[in-house]
Amino acid sequence: MPRFYLHLENRVGLTRDHDGQEFPDLAAARTAAAANIRDILAEEVKHGRLDMRGLIRIADAQDPQLSVVPFAEALAVTLEGESG
Amino acid sequence: MIDKHLLKLRARDVISAEEEAFIRGGVSGSAKVPRDTVVVRAFDPIHTSNILVSGIACRLKDLGNGRRQITELHVPGDFTDVHGFSLKYLDHDILALTDCQFALVPHAHLQEMTERHAHLTRVYWFGTNLDAAIHREWALSLGRRDATARMAHLFCELYVRLELVGLVRQGAYDLPLTQVELSDCLGITPVHTNRTLQQLRSEGVVEFRSGQVIVHDLAALEAVAGFDPRYLYLQRMQR
């Protein structure tokens, strides 16, 4: 299985993924990136903060800019006054 | 082969020379297993228990689909599945996370121990109680500590447990786990694990690098974790 690197960029800066993880394909890596984003945001919400400015940049051995999953893509946010 | 096991027992009780001979005499062989090997599979009948001689192993519950929870890490000297003697099968896997060596103890020998060595029986009963205490502490971490405190707590626990068996050197110990395995201990995702590691590193508390945990400030690590080592029952006394 190919190895993908999930680098995180959020309000506290860049967290580089040095280990990487194996996924069957890029689609699976993007699904995992979304799950990682939800887990990180869930912890922030418990501390009373939700900052949607951030992304996970997916790289592989060849391409450092293979794909990007923005936080906003991983979470459906409905604000007061908006229709759900 | 089981020197670290004896070190661990003797940290909490006095083991006589006769008892030591009985323990050593119970080892029927050894097994070397490569990393990522299931050593004992959940629900398989078992007739032997395993003392970890070297490497890192774990107790693991698996929901399938990559959703798994490590419920305890095992360090050299641990009897990874002495509870299997009375349970007859385990409700979880024992997994070698790194290349491991185990000393094998047939259940017939443990049976003989319960019949002939009352004190040793209590020592091993204490051992299963200690594992239960560690499970309770992990349940507390998973349920109530945030990711940073949870990670700090795990590093504190391993510091104490590895120091008992002589595996902490200058504030550092080997923990050759992947980020994914670490995240399976902590109940968070690998990127979240990586982020939390970076936070603890940037605060100068602890570093996880090249399979090593390097504690820069143990007092700060314990403070972040809210670590109280009493659940590890570190007094040497008659059990």
PDB file of C-alpha atoms in Angstrom:
ATOM      1  CA  MET A   1       0.000   0.000   0.000  1.00  0.00           C
ATOM      2  CA  PRO A   2       1.280   3.493  -0.749  1.00  0.00           C
ATOM      3  CA  ARG A   3       2.351   5.729   2.128  1.00  0.00           C
ATOM      4  CA  PHE A   4       0.809   9.159   2.584  1.00  0.00           C
ATOM      5  CA  TYR A   5       1.897  11.999   4.849  1.00  0.00           C
ATOM      6  CA  LEU A   6      -0.773  14.130   6.524  1.00  0.00           C
ATOM      7  CA  HIS A   7       0.684  17.537   7.407  1.00  0.00           C
ATOM      8  CA  LEU A   8      -1.497  19.718   9.605  1.00  0.00           C
ATOM      9  CA  GLU A   9      -1.708  23.490   9.330  1.00  0.00           C
ATOM     10  CA  ASN A  10      -3.888  25.229  11.885  1.00  0.00           C
ATOM     11  CA  ARG A  11      -4.007  28.205  14.260  1.00  0.00           C
ATOM     12  CA  VAL A  12      -0.923  26.978  16.141  1.00  0.00           C
ATOM     13  CA  GLY A  13       1.193  26.491  13.032  1.00  0.00           C
ATOM     14  CA  LEU A  14       2.494  23.553  11.016  1.00  0.00           C
ATOM     15  CA  THR A  15       2.710  20.022  12.379  1.00  0.00           C
ATOM     16  CA  ARG A  16       4.707  17.893   9.959  1.00  0.00           C
ATOM     17  CA  ASP A  17       3.957  14.184   9.645  1.00  0.00           C
ATOM     18  CA  HIS A  18       7.317  12.417   9.554  1.00  0.00           C
ATOM     19  CA  ASP A  19       5.983   8.840   9.882  1.00  0.00           C
ATOM     20  CA  GLY A  20       3.229   8.750   7.302  1.00  0.00           C
ATOM     21  CA  GLN A  21       0.543   6.093   7.101  1.00  0.00           C
ATOM     22  CA  GLU A  22      -0.391   3.493   4.528  1.00  0.00           C
ATOM     23  CA  PHE A  23      -3.726   3.820   2.721  1.00  0.00           C
ATOM     24  CA  PRO A  24      -5.092   1.932  -0.307  1.00  0.00           C
ATOM     25  CA  ASP A  25      -5.368   5.146  -2.333  1.00  0.00           C
ATOM     26  CA  LEU A  26      -5.629   8.922  -2.145  1.00  0.00           C
ATOM     27  CA  ALA A  27      -9.402   8.804  -1.570  1.00  0.00           C
ATOM     28  CA  ALA A  28      -8.822   6.725   1.584  1.00  0.00           C
ATOM     29  CA  ALA A  29      -6.118   9.171   2.734  1.00  0.00           C
ATOM     30  CA  ARG A  30      -8.568  12.075   2.233  1.00  0.00           C
ATOM     31  CA  THR A  31     -11.244  10.239   4.262  1.00  0.00           C
ATOM     32  CA  ALA A  32      -8.688   9.701   7.043  1.00  0.00           C
ATOM     33  CA  ALA A  33      -7.654  13.372   6.865  1.00  0.00           C
ATOM     34  CA  ALA A  34     -11.276  14.412   7.433  1.00  0.00           C
ATOM     35  CA  ALA A  35     -11.553  12.065  10.446  1.00  0.00           C
ATOM     36  CA  ASN A  36      -8.318  13.542  11.865  1.00  0.00           C
ATOM     37  CA  ILE A  37      -9.660  17.079  11.434  1.00  0.00           C
ATOM     38  CA  ARG A  38     -12.897  16.193  13.257  1.00  0.00           C
ATOM     39  CA  ASP A  39     -10.942  14.649  16.133  1.00  0.00           C
ATOM     40  CA  ILE A  40      -8.748  17.740  16.533  1.00  0.00           C
ATOM     41  CA  LEU A  41     -11.676  20.170  16.299  1.00  0.00           C
ATOM     42  CA  ALA A  42     -13.709  18.099  18.775  1.00  0.00           C
ATOM     43  CA  GLU A  43     -10.945  18.519  21.366  1.00  0.00           C
ATOM     44  CA  GLU A  44     -10.806  22.271  20.696  1.00  0.00           C
ATOM     45  CA  VAL A  45     -14.569  22.569  21.103  1.00  0.00           C
ATOM     46  CA  LYS A  46     -14.265  20.921  24.547  1.00  0.00           C
ATOM     47  CA  HIS A  47     -11.916  23.784  25.423  1.00  0.00           C
ATOM     48  CA  GLY A  48     -14.464  26.350  24.142  1.00  0.00           C
ATOM     49  CA  ARG A  49     -12.910  27.155  20.777  1.00  0.00           C
ATOM     50  CA  LEU A  50     -13.762  26.387  17.164  1.00  0.00           C
ATOM     51  CA  ASP A  51     -11.328  27.804  14.626  1.00  0.00           C
ATOM     52  CA  MET A  52     -12.131  26.560  11.140  1.00  0.00           C
ATOM     53  CA  ARG A  53      -9.016  28.117   9.607  1.00  0.00           C
ATOM     54  CA  GLY A  54      -6.816  25.165   8.863  1.00  0.00           C
ATOM     55  CA  LEU A  55      -6.144  22.265   6.540  1.00  0.00           C
ATOM     56  CA  ILE A  56      -4.416  18.948   6.161  1.00  0.00           C
ATOM     57  CA  ARG A  57      -1.979  18.800   3.268  1.00  0.00           C
ATOM     58  CA  ILE A  58      -1.552  15.291   1.902  1.00  0.00           C
ATOM     59  CA  ALA A  59       1.807  14.339   0.432  1.00  0.00           C
ATOM     60  CA  ASP A  60       3.414  11.160  -0.825  1.00  0.00           C
ATOM     61  CA  ALA A  61       7.017  10.305  -1.582  1.00  0.00           C
ATOM     62  CA  GLN A  62       6.819  11.991  -4.993  1.00  0.00           C
ATOM     63  CA  ASP A  63       4.469  14.927  -4.511  1.00  0.00           C
ATOM     64  CA  PRO A  64       4.525  17.215  -1.445  1.00  0.00           C
ATOM     65  CA  GLN A  65       1.306  18.933  -2.596  1.00  0.00           C
ATOM     66  CA  LEU A  66      -0.748  15.909  -3.620  1.00  0.00           C
ATOM     67  CA  SER A  67      -4.017  17.081  -2.126  1.00  0.00           C
ATOM     68  CA  VAL A  68      -5.521  19.439   0.455  1.00  0.00           C
ATOM     69  CA  VAL A  69      -8.437  18.867   2.820  1.00  0.00           C
ATOM     70  CA  PRO A  70      -9.590  22.168   4.362  1.00  0.00           C
ATOM     71  CA  PHE A  71     -11.168  21.996   7.832  1.00  0.00           C
ATOM     72  CA  ALA A  72     -14.412  23.378   6.371  1.00  0.00           C
ATOM     73  CA  GLU A  73     -14.692  20.333   4.118  1.00  0.00           C
ATOM     74  CA  ALA A  74     -14.616  17.956   7.087  1.00  0.00           C
ATOM     75  CA  LEU A  75     -17.359  19.563   9.125  1.00  0.00           C
ATOM     76  CA  ALA A  76     -20.833  20.859   8.343  1.00  0.00           C
ATOM     77  CA  VAL A  77     -21.260  24.004  10.438  1.00  0.00           C
ATOM     78  CA  THR A  78     -24.634  25.712  10.750  1.00  0.00           C
ATOM     79  CA  LEU A  79     -24.668  29.062  12.503  1.00  0.00           C
ATOM     80  CA  GLU A  80     -27.605  30.652  14.302  1.00  0.00           C
ATOM     81  CA  GLY A  81     -29.980  32.310  11.829  1.00  0.00           C
ATOM     82  CA  GLU A  82     -28.903  30.112   8.948  1.00  0.00           C
ATOM     83  CA  SER A  83     -31.211  27.482   7.639  1.00  0.00           C
ATOM     84  CA  GLY A  84     -29.876  23.998   8.286  1.00  0.00           C
TER      85      GLY A  84
ATOM     86  CA  MET B   1      15.847 -14.714  30.875  1.00  0.00           C
ATOM     87  CA  ILE B   2      13.288 -13.547  33.431  1.00  0.00           C
ATOM     88  CA  ASP B   3      15.545 -11.267  35.497  1.00  0.00           C
ATOM     89  CA  LYS B   4      13.359  -8.231  34.772  1.00  0.00           C
ATOM     90  CA  HIS B   5      10.284 -10.168  35.868  1.00  0.00           C
ATOM     91  CA  LEU B   6      11.988 -10.832  39.212  1.00  0.00           C
ATOM     92  CA  LEU B   7      13.013  -7.168  39.483  1.00  0.00           C
ATOM     93  CA  LYS B   8       9.364  -6.203  39.008  1.00  0.00           C
ATOM     94  CA  LEU B   9       8.137  -8.708  41.630  1.00  0.00           C
ATOM     95  CA  ARG B  10      10.841  -7.660  44.112  1.00  0.00           C
ATOM     96  CA  ALA B  11       9.880  -4.001  43.774  1.00  0.00           C
ATOM     97  CA  ARG B  12       6.626  -4.867  45.573  1.00  0.00           C
ATOM     98  CA  ASP B  13       7.416  -7.874  47.765  1.00  0.00           C
ATOM     99  CA  VAL B  14      10.192 -10.086  49.094  1.00  0.00           C
ATOM    100  CA  ILE B  15      10.745 -13.158  46.941  1.00  0.00           C
ATOM    101  CA  SER B  16      12.766 -15.921  48.604  1.00  0.00           C
ATOM    102  CA  ALA B  17      15.469 -17.938  46.869  1.00  0.00           C
ATOM    103  CA  GLU B  18      13.180 -20.978  46.936  1.00  0.00           C
ATOM    104  CA  GLU B  19      10.367 -18.999  45.341  1.00  0.00           C
ATOM    105  CA  GLU B  20      12.735 -17.638  42.718  1.00  0.00           C
ATOM    106  CA  ALA B  21      13.852 -21.198  41.880  1.00  0.00           C
ATOM    107  CA  PHE B  22      10.213 -22.243  41.534  1.00  0.00           C
ATOM    108  CA  ILE B  23       9.464 -19.316  39.175  1.00  0.00           C
ATOM    109  CA  ARG B  24      12.567 -19.987  37.085  1.00  0.00           C
ATOM    110  CA  GLY B  25      11.762 -23.683  36.975  1.00  0.00           C
ATOM    111  CA  GLY B  26       8.375 -22.930  35.473  1.00  0.00           C
ATOM    112  CA  VAL B  27       9.731 -21.475  32.267  1.00  0.00           C
ATOM    113  CA  SER B  28       9.280 -24.219  29.696  1.00  0.00           C
ATOM    114  CA  GLY B  29      10.769 -22.363  26.753  1.00  0.00           C
ATOM    115  CA  SER B  30      10.935 -19.070  24.944  1.00  0.00           C
ATOM    116  CA  ALA B  31       9.446 -17.586  21.806  1.00  0.00           C
ATOM    117  CA  LYS B  32      10.748 -14.807  19.576  1.00  0.00           C
ATOM    118  CA  VAL B  33       7.987 -13.057  17.682  1.00  0.00           C
ATOM    119  CA  PRO B  34       8.323 -10.290  15.097  1.00  0.00           C
ATOM    120  CA  ARG B  35       6.519  -6.961  15.488  1.00  0.00           C
ATOM    121  CA  ASP B  36       2.807  -6.823  14.646  1.00  0.00           C
ATOM    122  CA  THR B  37       2.237 -10.466  15.621  1.00  0.00           C
ATOM    123  CA  VAL B  38      -0.785 -11.543  17.645  1.00  0.00           C
ATOM    124  CA  VAL B  39       0.737 -13.635  20.429  1.00  0.00           C
ATOM    125  CA  VAL B  40      -2.556 -14.653  22.049  1.00  0.00           C
ATOM    126  CA  ARG B  41      -5.742 -14.261  20.026  1.00  0.00           C
ATOM    127  CA  ALA B  42      -8.965 -13.307  21.781  1.00  0.00           C
ATOM    128  CA  PHE B  43     -11.244 -16.276  22.555  1.00  0.00           C
ATOM    129  CA  ASP B  44      -8.688 -18.944  21.630  1.00  0.00           C
ATOM    130  CA  PRO B  45      -8.284 -21.566  24.386  1.00  0.00           C
ATOM    131  CA  ILE B  46      -4.964 -21.124  26.199  1.00  0.00           C
ATOM    132  CA  HIS B  47      -2.763 -23.414  28.268  1.00  0.00           C
ATOM    133  CA  THR B  48       0.337 -21.239  28.608  1.00  0.00           C
ATOM    134  CA  SER B  49       1.004 -17.711  29.877  1.00  0.00           C
ATOM    135  CA  ASN B  50       3.740 -15.389  28.633  1.00  0.00           C
ATOM    136  CA  ILE B  51       6.331 -13.300  30.459  1.00  0.00           C
ATOM    137  CA  LEU B  52       7.658 -10.500  28.267  1.00  0.00           C
ATOM    138  CA  VAL B  53      11.454 -10.701  28.206  1.00  0.00           C
ATOM    139  CA  SER B  54      12.190  -7.927  25.699  1.00  0.00           C
ATOM    140  CA  GLY B  55      10.243  -5.546  23.479  1.00  0.00           C
ATOM    141  CA  ILE B  56       6.881  -3.833  23.885  1.00  0.00           C
ATOM    142  CA  ALA B  57       3.567  -5.711  23.724  1.00  0.00           C
ATOM    143  CA  CYS B  58       0.001  -4.685  24.438  1.00  0.00           C
ATOM    144  CA  ARG B  59      -3.529  -5.749  25.282  1.00  0.00           C
ATOM    145  CA  LEU B  60      -5.754  -4.795  22.398  1.00  0.00           C
ATOM    146  CA  LYS B  61      -9.508  -4.775  21.745  1.00  0.00           C
ATOM    147  CA  ASP B  62     -10.532  -4.555  18.111  1.00  0.00           C
ATOM    148  CA  LEU B  63     -13.881  -3.275  16.793  1.00  0.00           C
ATOM    149  CA  GLY B  64     -12.798  -3.927  13.207  1.00  0.00           C
ATOM    150  CA  ASN B  65     -12.455  -1.367  10.433  1.00  0.00           C
ATOM    151  CA  GLY B  66      -9.259   0.000  11.965  1.00  0.00           C
ATOM    152  CA  ARG B  67     -11.082   0.974  15.158  1.00  0.00           C
ATOM    153  CA  ARG B  68      -9.015  -0.544  17.906  1.00  0.00           C
ATOM    154  CA  GLN B  69      -8.087   0.395  21.436  1.00  0.00           C
ATOM    155  CA  ILE B  70      -4.894  -0.583  23.225  1.00  0.00           C
ATOM    156  CA  THR B  71      -5.925  -1.026  26.857  1.00  0.00           C
ATOM    157  CA  GLU B  72      -2.477  -1.568  28.397  1.00  0.00           C
ATOM    158  CA  LEU B  73       1.116  -1.507  27.239  1.00  0.00           C
ATOM    159  CA  HIS B  74       3.420  -4.272  28.457  1.00  0.00           C
ATOM    160  CA  VAL B  75       7.065  -3.696  29.224  1.00  0.00           C
ATOM    161  CA  PRO B  76       9.825  -6.278  29.816  1.00  0.00           C
ATOM    162  CA  GLY B  77       9.237  -8.180  33.045  1.00  0.00           C
ATOM    163  CA  ASP B  78       5.426  -8.134  32.715  1.00  0.00           C
ATOM    164  CA  PHE B  79       3.411 -11.340  32.867  1.00  0.00           C
ATOM    165  CA  THR B  80       1.270 -10.279  29.911  1.00  0.00           C
ATOM    166  CA  ASP B  81      -1.492 -12.817  30.414  1.00  0.00           C
ATOM    167  CA  VAL B  82      -1.278 -14.453  33.834  1.00  0.00           C
ATOM    168  CA  HIS B  83      -5.019 -13.668  34.034  1.00  0.00           C
ATOM    169  CA  GLY B  84      -5.441 -16.231  31.247  1.00  0.00           C
ATOM    170  CA  PHE B  85      -4.672 -18.964  33.822  1.00  0.00           C
ATOM    171  CA  SER B  86      -8.094 -18.602  35.449  1.00  0.00           C
ATOM    172  CA  LEU B  87      -9.951 -17.107  32.463  1.00  0.00           C
ATOM    173  CA  LYS B  88      -8.905 -19.961  30.085  1.00  0.00           C
ATOM    174  CA  TYR B  89      -9.323 -17.616  27.139  1.00  0.00           C
ATOM    175  CA  LEU B  90      -8.793 -13.863  26.799  1.00  0.00           C
ATOM    176  CA  ASP B  91     -11.397 -11.285  25.762  1.00  0.00           C
ATOM    177  CA  HIS B  92      -8.640  -9.314  23.992  1.00  0.00           C
ATOM    178  CA  ASP B  93      -5.563  -9.945  21.890  1.00  0.00           C
ATOM    179  CA  ILE B  94      -1.992  -9.818  23.146  1.00  0.00           C
ATOM    180  CA  LEU B  95      -0.054  -8.139  20.337  1.00  0.00           C
ATOM    181  CA  ALA B  96       3.708  -7.735  19.934  1.00  0.00           C
ATOM    182  CA  LEU B  97       4.115  -4.058  18.962  1.00  0.00           C
ATOM    183  CA  THR B  98       7.858  -4.471  18.446  1.00  0.00           C
ATOM    184  CA  ASP B  99      10.023  -7.561  17.974  1.00  0.00           C
ATOM    185  CA  CYS B 100       9.495  -9.380  21.264  1.00  0.00           C
ATOM    186  CA  GLN B 101      10.834 -12.312  23.214  1.00  0.00           C
ATOM    187  CA  PHE B 102       8.578 -14.169  25.638  1.00  0.00           C
ATOM    188  CA  ALA B 103       9.265 -16.762  28.327  1.00  0.00           C
ATOM    189  CA  LEU B 104       6.540 -19.417  28.305  1.00  0.00           C
ATOM    190  CA  VAL B 105       4.958 -20.669  31.538  1.00  0.00           C
ATOM    191  CA  PRO B 106       2.572 -23.641  31.234  1.00  0.00           C
ATOM    192  CA  HIS B 107      -0.658 -23.349  33.212  1.00  0.00           C
ATOM    193  CA  ALA B 108       0.162 -26.705  34.843  1.00  0.00           C
ATOM    194  CA  HIS B 109       3.041 -24.929  36.588  1.00  0.00           C
ATOM    195  CA  LEU B 110       0.752 -22.118  37.782  1.00  0.00           C
ATOM    196  CA  GLN B 111      -1.680 -24.771  39.010  1.00  0.00           C
ATOM    197  CA  GLU B 112       1.143 -26.344  41.027  1.00  0.00           C
ATOM    198  CA  MET B 113       2.049 -22.901  42.391  1.00  0.00           C
ATOM    199  CA  THR B 114      -1.489 -22.350  43.717  1.00  0.00           C
ATOM    200  CA  GLU B 115      -1.283 -25.718  45.468  1.00  0.00           C
ATOM    201  CA  ARG B 116       2.233 -25.484  46.914  1.00  0.00           C
ATOM    202  CA  HIS B 117       3.216 -21.806  47.179  1.00  0.00           C
ATOM    203  CA  ALA B 118       0.584 -19.699  48.935  1.00  0.00           C
ATOM    204  CA  HIS B 119       2.718 -16.561  49.079  1.00  0.00           C
ATOM    205  CA  LEU B 120       3.682 -16.686  45.379  1.00  0.00           C
ATOM    206  CA  THR B 121       0.017 -17.200  44.557  1.00  0.00           C
ATOM    207  CA  ARG B 122      -0.751 -13.976  46.405  1.00  0.00           C
ATOM    208  CA  VAL B 123       2.135 -12.235  44.585  1.00  0.00           C
ATOM    209  CA  TYR B 124       0.613 -13.138  41.207  1.00  0.00           C
ATOM    210  CA  TRP B 125      -2.877 -12.282  42.448  1.00  0.00           C
ATOM    211  CA  PHE B 126      -1.426  -8.882  43.320  1.00  0.00           C
ATOM    212  CA  GLY B 127      -0.057  -8.751  39.752  1.00  0.00           C
ATOM    213  CA  THR B 128      -3.501  -9.141  38.216  1.00  0.00           C
ATOM    214  CA  ASN B 129      -4.864  -6.541  40.659  1.00  0.00           C
ATOM    215  CA  LEU B 130      -2.097  -4.183  39.547  1.00  0.00           C
ATOM    216  CA  ASP B 131      -3.061  -4.680  35.890  1.00  0.00           C
ATOM    217  CA  ALA B 132      -6.662  -3.896  36.858  1.00  0.00           C
ATOM    218  CA  ALA B 133      -5.492  -0.687  38.562  1.00  0.00           C
ATOM    219  CA  ILE B 134      -3.638   0.295  35.380  1.00  0.00           C
ATOM    220  CA  HIS B 135      -6.787  -0.400  33.326  1.00  0.00           C
ATOM    221  CA  ARG B 136      -8.807   1.851  35.692  1.00  0.00           C
ATOM    222  CA  GLU B 137      -6.266   4.639  35.278  1.00  0.00           C
ATOM    223  CA  TRP B 138      -6.442   4.280  31.476  1.00  0.00           C
ATOM    224  CA  ALA B 139     -10.260   4.364  31.653  1.00  0.00           C
ATOM    225  CA  LEU B 140      -9.970   7.595  33.633  1.00  0.00           C
ATOM    226  CA  SER B 141      -7.588   8.996  31.024  1.00  0.00           C
ATOM    227  CA  LEU B 142      -9.744   7.981  28.068  1.00  0.00           C
ATOM    228  CA  GLY B 143     -12.895   9.300  29.707  1.00  0.00           C
ATOM    229  CA  ARG B 144     -11.779  12.424  31.496  1.00  0.00           C
ATOM    230  CA  ARG B 145      -8.246  13.610  30.635  1.00  0.00           C
ATOM    231  CA  ASP B 146      -7.753  15.785  27.562  1.00  0.00           C
ATOM    232  CA  ALA B 147      -5.380  14.614  24.828  1.00  0.00           C
ATOM    233  CA  THR B 148      -2.345  16.427  26.233  1.00  0.00           C
ATOM    234  CA  ALA B 149      -2.826  15.152  29.793  1.00  0.00           C
ATOM    235  CA  ARG B 150      -3.594  11.664  28.492  1.00  0.00           C
ATOM    236  CA  MET B 151      -0.343  11.520  26.545  1.00  0.00           C
ATOM    237  CA  ALA B 152       1.667  13.016  29.413  1.00  0.00           C
ATOM    238  CA  HIS B 153       0.130  10.465  31.777  1.00  0.00           C
ATOM    239  CA  LEU B 154       1.084   7.554  29.541  1.00  0.00           C
ATOM    240  CA  PHE B 155       4.677   8.808  29.344  1.00  0.00           C
ATOM    241  CA  CYS B 156       4.784   9.189  33.170  1.00  0.00           C
ATOM    242  CA  GLU B 157       3.415   5.672  33.715  1.00  0.00           C
ATOM    243  CA  LEU B 158       5.940   4.104  31.347  1.00  0.00           C
ATOM    244  CA  TYR B 159       8.744   6.094  32.973  1.00  0.00           C
ATOM    245  CA  VAL B 160       7.944   4.517  36.350  1.00  0.00           C
ATOM    246  CA  ARG B 161       7.338   1.013  35.013  1.00  0.00           C
ATOM    247  CA  LEU B 162      10.480   0.961  32.849  1.00  0.00           C
ATOM    248  CA  GLU B 163      12.630   2.481  35.584  1.00  0.00           C
ATOM    249  CA  LEU B 164      11.672  -0.428  37.878  1.00  0.00           C
ATOM    250  CA  VAL B 165      13.246  -2.859  35.411  1.00  0.00           C
ATOM    251  CA  GLY B 166      16.292  -0.716  34.673  1.00  0.00           C
ATOM    252  CA  LEU B 167      15.243   0.563  31.253  1.00  0.00           C
ATOM    253  CA  VAL B 168      15.344   4.335  31.843  1.00  0.00           C
ATOM    254  CA  ARG B 169      18.683   5.995  31.081  1.00  0.00           C
ATOM    255  CA  GLN B 170      19.308   9.685  31.699  1.00  0.00           C
ATOM    256  CA  GLY B 171      15.629  10.516  31.625  1.00  0.00           C
ATOM    257  CA  ALA B 172      14.973   8.649  28.372  1.00  0.00           C
ATOM    258  CA  TYR B 173      13.514   5.287  27.417  1.00  0.00           C
ATOM    259  CA  ASP B 174      12.892   3.294  24.241  1.00  0.00           C
ATOM    260  CA  LEU B 175       9.325   3.260  22.960  1.00  0.00           C
ATOM    261  CA  PRO B 176       9.585   2.195  19.323  1.00  0.00           C
ATOM    262  CA  LEU B 177       5.889   2.605  18.513  1.00  0.00           C
ATOM    263  CA  THR B 178       4.436   4.220  15.420  1.00  0.00           C
ATOM    264  CA  GLN B 179       2.211   7.283  15.656  1.00  0.00           C
ATOM    265  CA  VAL B 180      -0.748   5.051  14.804  1.00  0.00           C
ATOM    266  CA  GLU B 181       0.037   2.670  17.679  1.00  0.00           C
ATOM    267  CA  LEU B 182       0.466   5.588  20.068  1.00  0.00           C
ATOM    268  CA  SER B 183      -2.877   6.991  18.905  1.00  0.00           C
ATOM    269  CA  ASP B 184      -4.460   3.559  19.559  1.00  0.00           C
ATOM    270  CA  CYS B 185      -3.291   3.892  23.182  1.00  0.00           C
ATOM    271  CA  LEU B 186      -4.679   7.401  23.521  1.00  0.00           C
ATOM    272  CA  GLY B 187      -8.002   7.057  21.704  1.00  0.00           C
ATOM    273  CA  ILE B 188      -7.225   9.947  19.350  1.00  0.00           C
ATOM    274  CA  THR B 189      -6.292  10.059  15.666  1.00  0.00           C
ATOM    275  CA  PRO B 190      -2.655   9.933  14.450  1.00  0.00           C
ATOM    276  CA  VAL B 191      -2.555  13.580  13.304  1.00  0.00           C
ATOM    277  CA  HIS B 192      -4.018  14.635  16.661  1.00  0.00           C
ATOM    278  CA  THR B 193      -1.330  12.528  18.342  1.00  0.00           C
ATOM    279  CA  ASN B 194       1.339  14.212  16.246  1.00  0.00           C
ATOM    280  CA  ARG B 195      -0.075  17.650  17.085  1.00  0.00           C
ATOM    281  CA  THR B 196      -0.142  16.826  20.811  1.00  0.00           C
ATOM    282  CA  LEU B 197       3.463  15.543  20.686  1.00  0.00           C
ATOM    283  CA  GLN B 198       4.542  18.753  19.016  1.00  0.00           C
ATOM    284  CA  GLN B 199       2.830  20.817  21.710  1.00  0.00           C
ATOM    285  CA  LEU B 200       4.576  18.951  24.549  1.00  0.00           C
ATOM    286  CA  ARG B 201       7.886  19.232  22.689  1.00  0.00           C
ATOM    287  CA  SER B 202       7.519  22.964  22.056  1.00  0.00           C
ATOM    288  CA  GLU B 203       6.829  23.494  25.764  1.00  0.00           C
ATOM    289  CA  GLY B 204      10.126  21.756  26.549  1.00  0.00           C
ATOM    290  CA  VAL B 205       8.444  18.968  28.538  1.00  0.00           C
ATOM    291  CA  VAL B 206       9.015  15.761  26.583  1.00  0.00           C
ATOM    292  CA  GLU B 207      10.057  14.591  23.142  1.00  0.00           C
ATOM    293  CA  PHE B 208       9.116  11.454  21.179  1.00  0.00           C
ATOM    294  CA  ARG B 209      11.745  10.934  18.526  1.00  0.00           C
ATOM    295  CA  SER B 210      13.232   7.944  16.700  1.00  0.00           C
ATOM    296  CA  GLY B 211      11.417   5.483  18.919  1.00  0.00           C
ATOM    297  CA  GLN B 212      12.569   7.146  22.122  1.00  0.00           C
ATOM    298  CA  VAL B 213      10.792   9.156  24.808  1.00  0.00           C
ATOM    299  CA  ILE B 214      13.112  11.852  26.128  1.00  0.00           C
ATOM    300  CA  VAL B 215      11.779  13.514  29.255  1.00  0.00           C
ATOM    301  CA  HIS B 216      13.208  17.022  29.563  1.00  0.00           C
ATOM    302  CA  ASP B 217      11.218  18.101  32.624  1.00  0.00           C
ATOM    303  CA  LEU B 218       9.718  15.242  34.652  1.00  0.00           C
ATOM    304  CA  ALA B 219       8.032  17.552  37.193  1.00  0.00           C
ATOM    305  CA  ALA B 220       6.332  19.486  34.388  1.00  0.00           C
ATOM    306  CA  LEU B 221       5.289  16.235  32.675  1.00  0.00           C
ATOM    307  CA  GLU B 222       3.720  14.972  35.923  1.00  0.00           C
ATOM    308  CA  ALA B 223       1.962  18.308  36.406  1.00  0.00           C
ATOM    309  CA  VAL B 224       0.482  18.246  32.882  1.00  0.00           C
ATOM    310  CA  ALA B 225      -0.657  14.652  33.466  1.00  0.00           C
ATOM    311  CA  GLY B 226      -1.949  15.090  37.001  1.00  0.00           C
ATOM    312  CA  PHE B 227       0.153  11.994  37.707  1.00  0.00           C
ATOM    313  CA  ASP B 228      -0.152  10.250  41.079  1.00  0.00           C
ATOM    314  CA  PRO B 229       1.925   7.016  41.044  1.00  0.00           C
ATOM    315  CA  ARG B 230       0.053   5.418  43.953  1.00  0.00           C
ATOM    316  CA  TYR B 231      -2.071   3.373  41.508  1.00  0.00           C
ATOM    317  CA  LEU B 232       1.160   1.540  40.601  1.00  0.00           C
ATOM    318  CA  TYR B 233       1.504   0.258  44.194  1.00  0.00           C
ATOM    319  CA  LEU B 234       5.230   0.808  44.508  1.00  0.00           C
ATOM    320  CA  GLN B 235       5.743  -0.160  48.172  1.00  0.00           C
ATOM    321  CA  ARG B 236       7.614  -3.353  48.955  1.00  0.00           C
ATOM    322  CA  MET B 237       5.508  -5.204  51.511  1.00  0.00           C
ATOM    323  CA  GLN B 238       4.202  -8.643  52.388  1.00  0.00           C
ATOM    324  CA  ARG B 239       1.267  -9.338  50.073  1.00  0.00           C
TER     325      ARG B 239
END
